[in-house]
PDB file of C-alpha atoms in Angstrom:
ATOM      1  CA  LEU L   1     202.295-122.568 203.679  1.00 28.00           C
ATOM      2  CA  GLY L   2     205.183-121.652 205.941  1.00 28.00           C
ATOM      3  CA  THR L   3     207.249-119.047 204.119  1.00 26.00           C
ATOM      4  CA  TYR L   4     204.491-118.577 201.578  1.00 27.00           C
ATOM      5  CA  PHE L   5     202.914-116.111 204.003  1.00 26.00           C
ATOM      6  CA  ALA L   6     199.782-118.220 204.383  1.00 27.00           C
ATOM      7  CA  THR L   7     197.557-117.911 207.404  1.00 29.00           C
ATOM      8  CA  GLY L   8     195.849-120.797 209.142  1.00 33.00           C
ATOM      9  CA  SER L   9     195.501-122.761 212.341  1.00 35.00           C
ATOM     10  CA  ASP L  10     196.604-126.095 213.668  1.00 38.00           C
ATOM     11  CA  GLY L  11     195.482-128.246 216.547  1.00 34.00           C
ATOM     12  CA  VAL L  12     195.465-131.740 218.039  1.00 32.00           C
ATOM     13  CA  ARG L  13     192.315-133.746 218.737  1.00 28.00           C
ATOM     14  CA  SER L  14     191.910-135.296 222.180  1.00 25.00           C
ATOM     15  CA  ALA L  15     192.825-138.971 222.031  1.00 28.00           C
ATOM     16  CA  VAL L  16     192.668-142.326 223.693  1.00 26.00           C
ATOM     17  CA  THR L  17     195.599-144.430 222.530  1.00 27.00           C
ATOM     18  CA  THR L  18     195.351-148.165 221.874  1.00 31.00           C
ATOM     19  CA  PHE L  19     198.951-148.859 222.793  1.00 33.00           C
ATOM     20  CA  THR L  20     200.337-147.547 226.007  1.00 37.00           C
ATOM     21  CA  ASP L  21     203.573-145.868 224.907  1.00 41.00           C
ATOM     22  CA  ALA L  22     202.072-144.018 221.905  1.00 42.00           C
ATOM     23  CA  PRO L  23     201.110-140.488 222.901  1.00 46.00           C
ATOM     24  CA  LYS L  24     199.204-138.304 220.464  1.00 52.00           C
ATOM     25  CA  ILE L  25     201.301-136.908 217.613  1.00 60.00           C
ATOM     26  CA  ASP L  26     201.951-133.198 217.291  1.00 64.00           C
ATOM     27  CA  MET L  27     202.072-132.007 213.706  1.00 67.00           C
ATOM     28  CA  TYR L  28     204.319-129.038 213.107  1.00 64.00           C
ATOM     29  CA  ALA L  29     203.507-126.184 210.743  1.00 63.00           C
ATOM     30  CA  PRO L  30     204.719-127.057 207.226  1.00 68.00           C
ATOM     31  CA  THR L  31     207.915-125.489 206.007  1.00 63.00           C
ATOM     32  CA  VAL L  32     209.225-125.084 202.476  1.00 61.00           C
ATOM     33  CA  ILE L  33     212.282-126.844 201.115  1.00 57.00           C
ATOM     34  CA  VAL L  34     213.834-126.768 197.654  1.00 54.00           C
ATOM     35  CA  VAL L  35     215.117-129.907 195.955  1.00 53.00           C
ATOM     36  CA  GLY L  36     216.708-129.705 192.537  1.00 49.00           C
ATOM     37  CA  GLY L  37     215.047-126.375 191.770  1.00 48.00           C
ATOM     38  CA  ILE L  38     211.539-127.802 192.341  1.00 52.00           C
ATOM     39  CA  THR L  39     209.738-126.386 195.352  1.00 65.00           C
ATOM     40  CA  TYR L  40     207.896-128.655 197.753  1.00 71.00           C
ATOM     41  CA  VAL L  41     205.659-128.066 200.716  1.00 77.00           C
ATOM     42  CA  HIS L  42     207.309-130.023 203.515  1.00 78.00           C
ATOM     43  CA  LEU L  43     205.049-131.535 206.211  1.00 83.00           C
ATOM     44  CA  SER L  44     206.614-132.917 209.357  1.00 84.00           C
ATOM     45  CA  TRP L  45     205.406-134.263 212.672  1.00 84.00           C
ATOM     46  CA  SER L  46     206.940-135.595 215.870  1.00 81.00           C
ATOM     47  CA  TYR L  47     208.714-138.957 216.008  1.00 79.00           C
ATOM     48  CA  GLU L  48     206.603-141.764 217.493  1.00 80.00           C
ATOM     49  CA  ALA L  49     208.964-144.388 218.960  1.00 79.00           C
ATOM     50  CA  SER L  50     206.351-147.134 219.401  1.00 79.00           C
ATOM     51  CA  SER L  51     204.886-146.903 215.894  1.00 83.00           C
ATOM     52  CA  ASP L  52     205.747-148.788 212.723  1.00 86.00           C
ATOM     53  CA  GLY L  53     204.595-146.051 210.385  1.00 86.00           C
ATOM     54  CA  TYR L  54     202.167-143.238 209.762  1.00 88.00           C
ATOM     55  CA  TRP L  55     199.046-142.561 207.727  1.00 88.00           C
ATOM     56  CA  LEU L  56     198.865-139.103 206.176  1.00 90.00           C
ATOM     57  CA  GLU L  57     195.607-137.660 204.878  1.00 90.00           C
ATOM     58  CA  GLU L  58     194.853-134.506 202.874  1.00 91.00           C
ATOM     59  CA  SER L  59     191.420-133.041 202.245  1.00 92.00           C
ATOM     60  CA  LEU L  60     189.599-129.936 201.057  1.00 92.00           C
ATOM     61  CA  PHE L  61     187.140-130.400 203.929  1.00 91.00           C
ATOM     62  CA  ALA L  62     187.671-129.774 207.621  1.00 89.00           C
ATOM     63  CA  ASP L  63     185.798-132.960 208.531  1.00 89.00           C
ATOM     64  CA  PHE L  64     187.910-135.044 206.107  1.00 90.00           C
ATOM     65  CA  SER L  65     184.697-136.364 204.523  1.00 92.00           C
ATOM     66  CA  SER L  66     186.549-136.661 201.228  1.00 94.00           C
ATOM     67  CA  LEU L  67     190.267-137.221 200.812  1.00 93.00           C
ATOM     68  CA  ILE L  68     192.629-136.152 198.035  1.00 92.00           C
ATOM     69  CA  SER L  69     194.462-138.967 196.262  1.00 91.00           C
ATOM     70  CA  PRO L  70     196.938-140.431 197.097  1.00 88.00           C
ATOM     71  CA  PHE L  71     196.312-139.331 200.704  1.00 88.00           C
ATOM     72  CA  ILE L  72     193.397-141.756 201.296  1.00 87.00           C
ATOM     73  CA  PRO L  73     195.348-142.389 203.488  1.00 89.00           C
ATOM     74  CA  LEU L  74     198.943-142.394 202.254  1.00 92.00           C
ATOM     75  CA  ASP L  75     200.963-145.101 203.977  1.00 92.00           C
ATOM     76  CA  ILE L  76     204.366-143.860 205.169  1.00 90.00           C
ATOM     77  CA  PRO L  77     206.045-146.956 206.660  1.00 92.00           C
ATOM     78  CA  GLY L  78     208.799-146.683 209.240  1.00 91.00           C
ATOM     79  CA  ARG L  79     208.756-144.851 212.533  1.00 84.00           C
ATOM     80  CA  ASP L  80     211.676-142.668 211.393  1.00 89.00           C
ATOM     81  CA  ASN L  81     209.802-141.361 208.325  1.00 88.00           C
ATOM     82  CA  PHE L  82     208.005-138.518 210.051  1.00 84.00           C
ATOM     83  CA  SER L  83     207.857-136.089 207.156  1.00 86.00           C
ATOM     84  CA  TYR L  84     206.553-135.869 203.596  1.00 87.00           C
ATOM     85  CA  ASN L  85     207.140-133.544 200.642  1.00 86.00           C
ATOM     86  CA  ILE L  86     204.266-132.434 198.396  1.00 85.00           C
ATOM     87  CA  PRO L  87     205.110-130.631 195.137  1.00 79.00           C
ATOM     88  CA  PHE L  88     203.873-127.076 195.193  1.00 75.00           C
ATOM     89  CA  ALA L  89     202.389-127.585 191.701  1.00 73.00           C
ATOM     90  CA  LEU L  90     199.759-129.937 193.180  1.00 82.00           C
ATOM     91  CA  PHE L  91     198.169-127.094 195.138  1.00 80.00           C
ATOM     92  CA  THR L  92     195.685-124.524 193.885  1.00 78.00           C
ATOM     93  CA  PRO L  93     196.506-121.038 195.247  1.00 72.00           C
ATOM     94  CA  GLY L  94     193.787-119.535 197.408  1.00 74.00           C
ATOM     95  CA  THR L  95     192.407-122.952 198.395  1.00 81.00           C
ATOM     96  CA  PRO L  96     192.331-124.164 202.038  1.00 86.00           C
ATOM     97  CA  TYR L  97     193.892-127.601 202.597  1.00 87.00           C
ATOM     98  CA  TYR L  98     193.592-129.841 205.631  1.00 89.00           C
ATOM     99  CA  PHE L  99     196.119-132.457 206.727  1.00 89.00           C
ATOM    100  CA  ARG L 100     196.110-135.060 209.471  1.00 88.00           C
ATOM    101  CA  VAL L 101     198.507-137.817 210.473  1.00 88.00           C
ATOM    102  CA  GLN L 102     198.005-140.974 212.506  1.00 86.00           C
ATOM    103  CA  ALA L 103     200.480-143.538 213.850  1.00 84.00           C
ATOM    104  CA  TYR L 104     199.983-147.261 213.388  1.00 85.00           C
ATOM    105  CA  LYS L 105     201.599-150.586 214.284  1.00 84.00           C
ATOM    106  CA  ASP L 106     202.067-153.499 211.900  1.00 81.00           C
ATOM    107  CA  ASN L 107     200.065-155.775 214.218  1.00 76.00           C
ATOM    108  CA  GLY L 108     196.909-153.797 213.466  1.00 66.00           C
ATOM    109  CA  TYR L 109     196.930-151.484 216.459  1.00 65.00           C
ATOM    110  CA  GLN L 110     196.858-147.793 215.799  1.00 60.00           C
ATOM    111  CA  ASN L 111     196.867-144.525 217.634  1.00 61.00           C
ATOM    112  CA  THR L 112     193.314-143.227 217.570  1.00 62.00           C
ATOM    113  CA  ALA L 113     194.648-139.698 217.869  1.00 67.00           C
ATOM    114  CA  TYR L 114     195.024-137.547 214.806  1.00 72.00           C
ATOM    115  CA  SER L 115     197.242-134.534 214.647  1.00 75.00           C
ATOM    116  CA  GLU L 116     195.742-131.945 212.319  1.00 75.00           C
ATOM    117  CA  TYR L 117     196.915-128.893 210.431  1.00 75.00           C
ATOM    118  CA  SER L 118     195.070-126.578 208.075  1.00 76.00           C
ATOM    119  CA  ASN L 119     196.271-123.726 205.914  1.00 74.00           C
ATOM    120  CA  THR L 120     195.522-121.781 202.764  1.00 73.00           C
ATOM    121  CA  ILE L 121     197.943-121.715 199.872  1.00 70.00           C
ATOM    122  CA  THR L 122     198.662-118.162 198.721  1.00 68.00           C
ATOM    123  CA  ILE L 123     200.973-116.938 196.001  1.00 69.00           C
ATOM    124  CA  GLN L 124     203.522-114.330 197.005  1.00 75.00           C
ATOM    125  CA  PRO L 125     203.531-111.069 195.021  1.00 83.00           C
ATOM    126  CA  LEU L 126     206.738-110.247 193.161  1.00 90.00           C
ATOM    127  CA  THR L 127     207.589-106.909 191.551  1.00 95.00           C
ATOM    128  CA  ILE L 128     210.224-106.704 188.824  1.00 97.00           C
ATOM    129  CA  THR L 129     211.402-103.197 187.952  1.00 98.00           C
ATOM    130  CA  ALA L 130     213.477-102.339 184.886  1.00 98.00           C
ATOM    131  CA  ASN L 131     216.536-100.211 185.626  1.00 98.00           C
ATOM    132  CA  SER L 132     216.522 -96.698 184.208  1.00 98.00           C
ATOM    133  CA  THR L 133     219.428 -95.635 182.019  1.00 98.00           C
ATOM    134  CA  SER L 134     220.458 -93.052 179.446  1.00 98.00           C
ATOM    135  CA  LYS L 135     222.287 -92.843 176.129  1.00 98.00           C
ATOM    136  CA  THR L 136     223.537 -90.297 173.642  1.00 98.00           C
ATOM    137  CA  TYR L 137     221.523 -89.685 170.480  1.00 98.00           C
ATOM    138  CA  GLY L 138     222.740 -91.989 167.723  1.00 97.00           C
ATOM    139  CA  GLN L 139     223.732 -94.823 170.039  1.00 97.00           C
ATOM    140  CA  THR L 140     222.000 -98.202 170.085  1.00 98.00           C
ATOM    141  CA  VAL L 141     221.147 -99.835 173.410  1.00 98.00           C
ATOM    142  CA  ALA L 142     221.339-103.649 173.597  1.00 98.00           C
ATOM    143  CA  PHE L 143     219.740-105.029 176.765  1.00 98.00           C
ATOM    144  CA  ALA L 144     221.384-108.053 178.382  1.00 98.00           C
ATOM    145  CA  GLY L 145     218.209-108.980 180.251  1.00 98.00           C
ATOM    146  CA  THR L 146     219.787-108.446 183.661  1.00 98.00           C
ATOM    147  CA  GLU L 147     219.078-104.729 184.047  1.00 98.00           C
ATOM    148  CA  PHE L 148     216.349-105.049 186.670  1.00 98.00           C
ATOM    149  CA  THR L 149     215.654-105.237 190.388  1.00 98.00           C
ATOM    150  CA  THR L 150     213.136-107.366 192.275  1.00 97.00           C
ATOM    151  CA  SER L 151     211.192-107.175 195.482  1.00 92.00           C
ATOM    152  CA  ALA L 152     212.053-109.708 198.204  1.00 84.00           C
ATOM    153  CA  LEU L 153     212.309-113.304 196.961  1.00 85.00           C
ATOM    154  CA  LEU L 154     211.533-116.477 198.895  1.00 78.00           C
ATOM    155  CA  PRO L 155     214.479-118.735 199.767  1.00 75.00           C
ATOM    156  CA  GLY L 156     215.481-120.974 196.875  1.00 78.00           C
ATOM    157  CA  THR L 157     213.790-118.847 194.219  1.00 85.00           C
ATOM    158  CA  SER L 158     215.413-116.432 191.793  1.00 92.00           C
ATOM    159  CA  VAL L 159     214.947-114.298 188.702  1.00 96.00           C
ATOM    160  CA  THR L 160     217.847-114.767 186.297  1.00 97.00           C
ATOM    161  CA  SER L 161     216.661-112.677 183.355  1.00 98.00           C
ATOM    162  CA  VAL L 162     213.773-110.705 181.911  1.00 98.00           C
ATOM    163  CA  THR L 163     212.933-109.497 178.426  1.00 98.00           C
ATOM    164  CA  LEU L 164     213.566-105.735 178.136  1.00 98.00           C
ATOM    165  CA  THR L 165     212.344-103.636 175.232  1.00 98.00           C
ATOM    166  CA  SER L 166     212.285 -99.916 174.486  1.00 98.00           C
ATOM    167  CA  THR L 167     211.542 -97.837 171.409  1.00 98.00           C
ATOM    168  CA  GLY L 168     214.317 -95.572 172.655  1.00 98.00           C
ATOM    169  CA  ALA L 169     216.936 -98.291 172.162  1.00 98.00           C
ATOM    170  CA  ALA L 170     217.260 -97.626 168.417  1.00 98.00           C
ATOM    171  CA  ALA L 171     219.976 -95.254 167.168  1.00 97.00           C
ATOM    172  CA  THR L 172     217.277 -93.111 165.552  1.00 97.00           C
ATOM    173  CA  ALA L 173     215.398 -92.427 168.823  1.00 98.00           C
ATOM    174  CA  THR L 174     215.177 -88.649 169.107  1.00 97.00           C
ATOM    175  CA  VAL L 175     215.717 -86.095 171.832  1.00 97.00           C
ATOM    176  CA  VAL L 176     212.659 -84.183 170.638  1.00 96.00           C
ATOM    177  CA  ALA L 177     209.151 -85.686 170.816  1.00 96.00           C
ATOM    178  CA  PRO L 178     208.433 -88.488 171.383  1.00 96.00           C
ATOM    179  CA  GLY L 179     211.710 -88.215 173.335  1.00 95.00           C
ATOM    180  CA  PRO L 180     213.719 -87.567 175.275  1.00 97.00           C
ATOM    181  CA  THR L 181     212.293 -90.189 177.676  1.00 98.00           C
ATOM    182  CA  TYR L 182     211.226 -93.642 176.530  1.00 98.00           C
ATOM    183  CA  ALA L 183     209.809 -96.519 178.600  1.00 98.00           C
ATOM    184  CA  ILE L 184     211.922 -99.624 179.214  1.00 98.00           C
ATOM    185  CA  VAL L 185     209.334-102.400 179.392  1.00 98.00           C
ATOM    186  CA  PRO L 186     210.170-105.624 181.316  1.00 98.00           C
ATOM    187  CA  SER L 187     208.348-108.924 180.682  1.00 98.00           C
ATOM    188  CA  ALA L 188     208.730-112.710 180.507  1.00 97.00           C
ATOM    189  CA  ALA L 189     210.812-113.281 183.638  1.00 98.00           C
ATOM    190  CA  VAL L 190     212.957-116.428 183.712  1.00 97.00           C
ATOM    191  CA  GLY L 191     214.209-118.044 186.903  1.00 96.00           C
ATOM    192  CA  THR L 192     213.578-120.665 189.574  1.00 89.00           C
ATOM    193  CA  GLY L 193     210.310-121.173 191.459  1.00 82.00           C
ATOM    194  CA  LEU L 194     208.519-118.280 189.746  1.00 86.00           C
ATOM    195  CA  ASP L 195     205.234-120.206 189.638  1.00 78.00           C
ATOM    196  CA  GLN L 196     204.969-119.334 193.328  1.00 74.00           C
ATOM    197  CA  TYR L 197     204.530-115.637 192.547  1.00 83.00           C
ATOM    198  CA  THR L 198     202.035-113.237 191.097  1.00 83.00           C
ATOM    199  CA  ILE L 199     204.432-111.110 189.048  1.00 92.00           C
ATOM    200  CA  SER L 200     203.948-107.435 188.280  1.00 94.00           C
ATOM    201  CA  TYR L 201     206.294-105.405 186.114  1.00 97.00           C
ATOM    202  CA  VAL L 202     207.322-101.757 186.480  1.00 98.00           C
ATOM    203  CA  ASN L 203     208.799 -99.829 183.556  1.00 98.00           C
ATOM    204  CA  GLY L 204     212.129 -98.056 183.713  1.00 98.00           C
ATOM    205  CA  ASN L 205     213.110 -94.965 181.701  1.00 98.00           C
ATOM    206  CA  LEU L 206     215.595 -94.598 178.861  1.00 98.00           C
ATOM    207  CA  THR L 207     216.623 -90.974 178.415  1.00 98.00           C
ATOM    208  CA  VAL L 208     218.174 -89.822 175.134  1.00 98.00           C
ATOM    209  CA  ASN L 209     220.670 -87.007 175.566  1.00 98.00           C
ATOM    210  CA  ALA L 210     221.736 -84.593 172.812  1.00 97.00           C
ATOM    211  CA  LYS L 211     224.865 -85.488 170.858  1.00 96.00           C
ATOM    212  CA  ALA L 212     227.662 -82.968 170.414  1.00 97.00           C
ATOM    213  CA  LEU L 213     227.807 -81.451 166.908  1.00 97.00           C
ATOM    214  CA  THR L 214     230.621 -79.163 165.788  1.00 97.00           C
ATOM    215  CA  VAL L 215     230.136 -76.811 162.838  1.00 97.00           C
ATOM    216  CA  THR L 216     233.341 -75.118 161.629  1.00 97.00           C
ATOM    217  CA  ALA L 217     233.403 -72.268 159.134  1.00 96.00           C
ATOM    218  CA  ASN L 218     235.795 -72.733 156.264  1.00 95.00           C
ATOM    219  CA  ALA L 219     238.812 -70.408 156.209  1.00 95.00           C
ATOM    220  CA  GLN L 220     238.703 -67.895 153.293  1.00 93.00           C
ATOM    221  CA  SER L 221     240.735 -64.976 151.959  1.00 93.00           C
ATOM    222  CA  LYS L 222     240.158 -61.804 149.931  1.00 93.00           C
ATOM    223  CA  THR L 223     242.028 -58.824 148.519  1.00 94.00           C
ATOM    224  CA  TYR L 224     241.960 -55.622 150.451  1.00 95.00           C
ATOM    225  CA  GLY L 225     239.244 -53.330 149.234  1.00 93.00           C
ATOM    226  CA  THR L 226     237.055 -56.066 147.819  1.00 95.00           C
ATOM    227  CA  ALA L 227     233.818 -57.393 149.352  1.00 94.00           C
ATOM    228  CA  LEU L 228     233.507 -61.061 150.259  1.00 93.00           C
ATOM    229  CA  ALA L 229     230.166 -62.849 150.141  1.00 92.00           C
ATOM    230  CA  LEU L 230     230.503 -65.469 152.884  1.00 91.00           C
ATOM    231  CA  GLY L 231     227.529 -67.495 151.750  1.00 92.00           C
ATOM    232  CA  THR L 232     225.797 -70.170 153.833  1.00 95.00           C
ATOM    233  CA  THR L 233     227.548 -73.386 152.829  1.00 95.00           C
ATOM    234  CA  GLU L 234     231.209 -72.682 153.525  1.00 95.00           C
ATOM    235  CA  PHE L 235     231.532 -74.942 156.584  1.00 96.00           C
ATOM    236  CA  THR L 236     232.294 -78.465 157.739  1.00 96.00           C
ATOM    237  CA  THR L 237     230.609 -80.582 160.407  1.00 96.00           C
ATOM    238  CA  LEU L 238     231.728 -83.179 162.915  1.00 96.00           C
ATOM    239  CA  GLY L 239     229.394 -85.461 164.850  1.00 96.00           C
ATOM    240  CA  LEU L 240     226.417 -86.039 162.548  1.00 96.00           C
ATOM    241  CA  VAL L 241     224.808 -89.513 162.728  1.00 96.00           C
ATOM    242  CA  ASN L 242     222.060 -91.407 160.984  1.00 96.00           C
ATOM    243  CA  THR L 243     220.961 -89.471 157.886  1.00 95.00           C
ATOM    244  CA  ASP L 244     221.054 -86.074 159.604  1.00 95.00           C
ATOM    245  CA  SER L 245     222.596 -83.146 157.784  1.00 96.00           C
ATOM    246  CA  VAL L 246     223.317 -79.423 158.020  1.00 97.00           C
ATOM    247  CA  THR L 247     222.303 -77.650 154.834  1.00 96.00           C
ATOM    248  CA  SER L 248     223.303 -74.103 155.653  1.00 96.00           C
ATOM    249  CA  VAL L 249     224.610 -71.813 158.365  1.00 96.00           C
ATOM    250  CA  THR L 250     224.670 -68.079 158.825  1.00 94.00           C
TER     251      THR L 250
END
């Protein structure tokens, strides 16, 4: 409804009123409000000065042959109470709902006109994409859960964190196969109003770059006229990580 990108139609039945200064009531298209982090569908209609209250009905049928409790009808006393909030959780996505409202007076007279509105509840798609990043071989990546972007969000809703995992996050993740690129997999989004969305996740990439390694030959000396066998182990290294090693050099 409203900002939920639903499609529908509304209309007003022709009417003959039973009290002279009570014209038919025009129901406006529902809008969405957020109260305390819980999302409601907000129905409103025009103020009826001569009424003492309103009856609101909700049905799954266009002819209102069967009503949904507690709208059978729901008594909303007071002429100034021309709106009502219905928790979004009470709706089934993909289902058409029909609403109508009628004014009444405490002396038993009522407006025979109904104002009607119908619409289908649909859930908005939401895409959450993990950010791509890189690291140097030997480093460990710790995800904070905030390294992501989202598609457009409805007002009052948010994604505060997601679970991010990657086999490339470990210090032992290699540049060679299966590296250098590893998937960053998002899941389990946490936030406000996310039950209004069909969520899809898109992986990011974690690229492992080669680490610098310095191999330095050991300094040696000899006497002039003698041969020196340099060997293959006379060196030092700087930059090795994990259990990696250099066993020989030329």
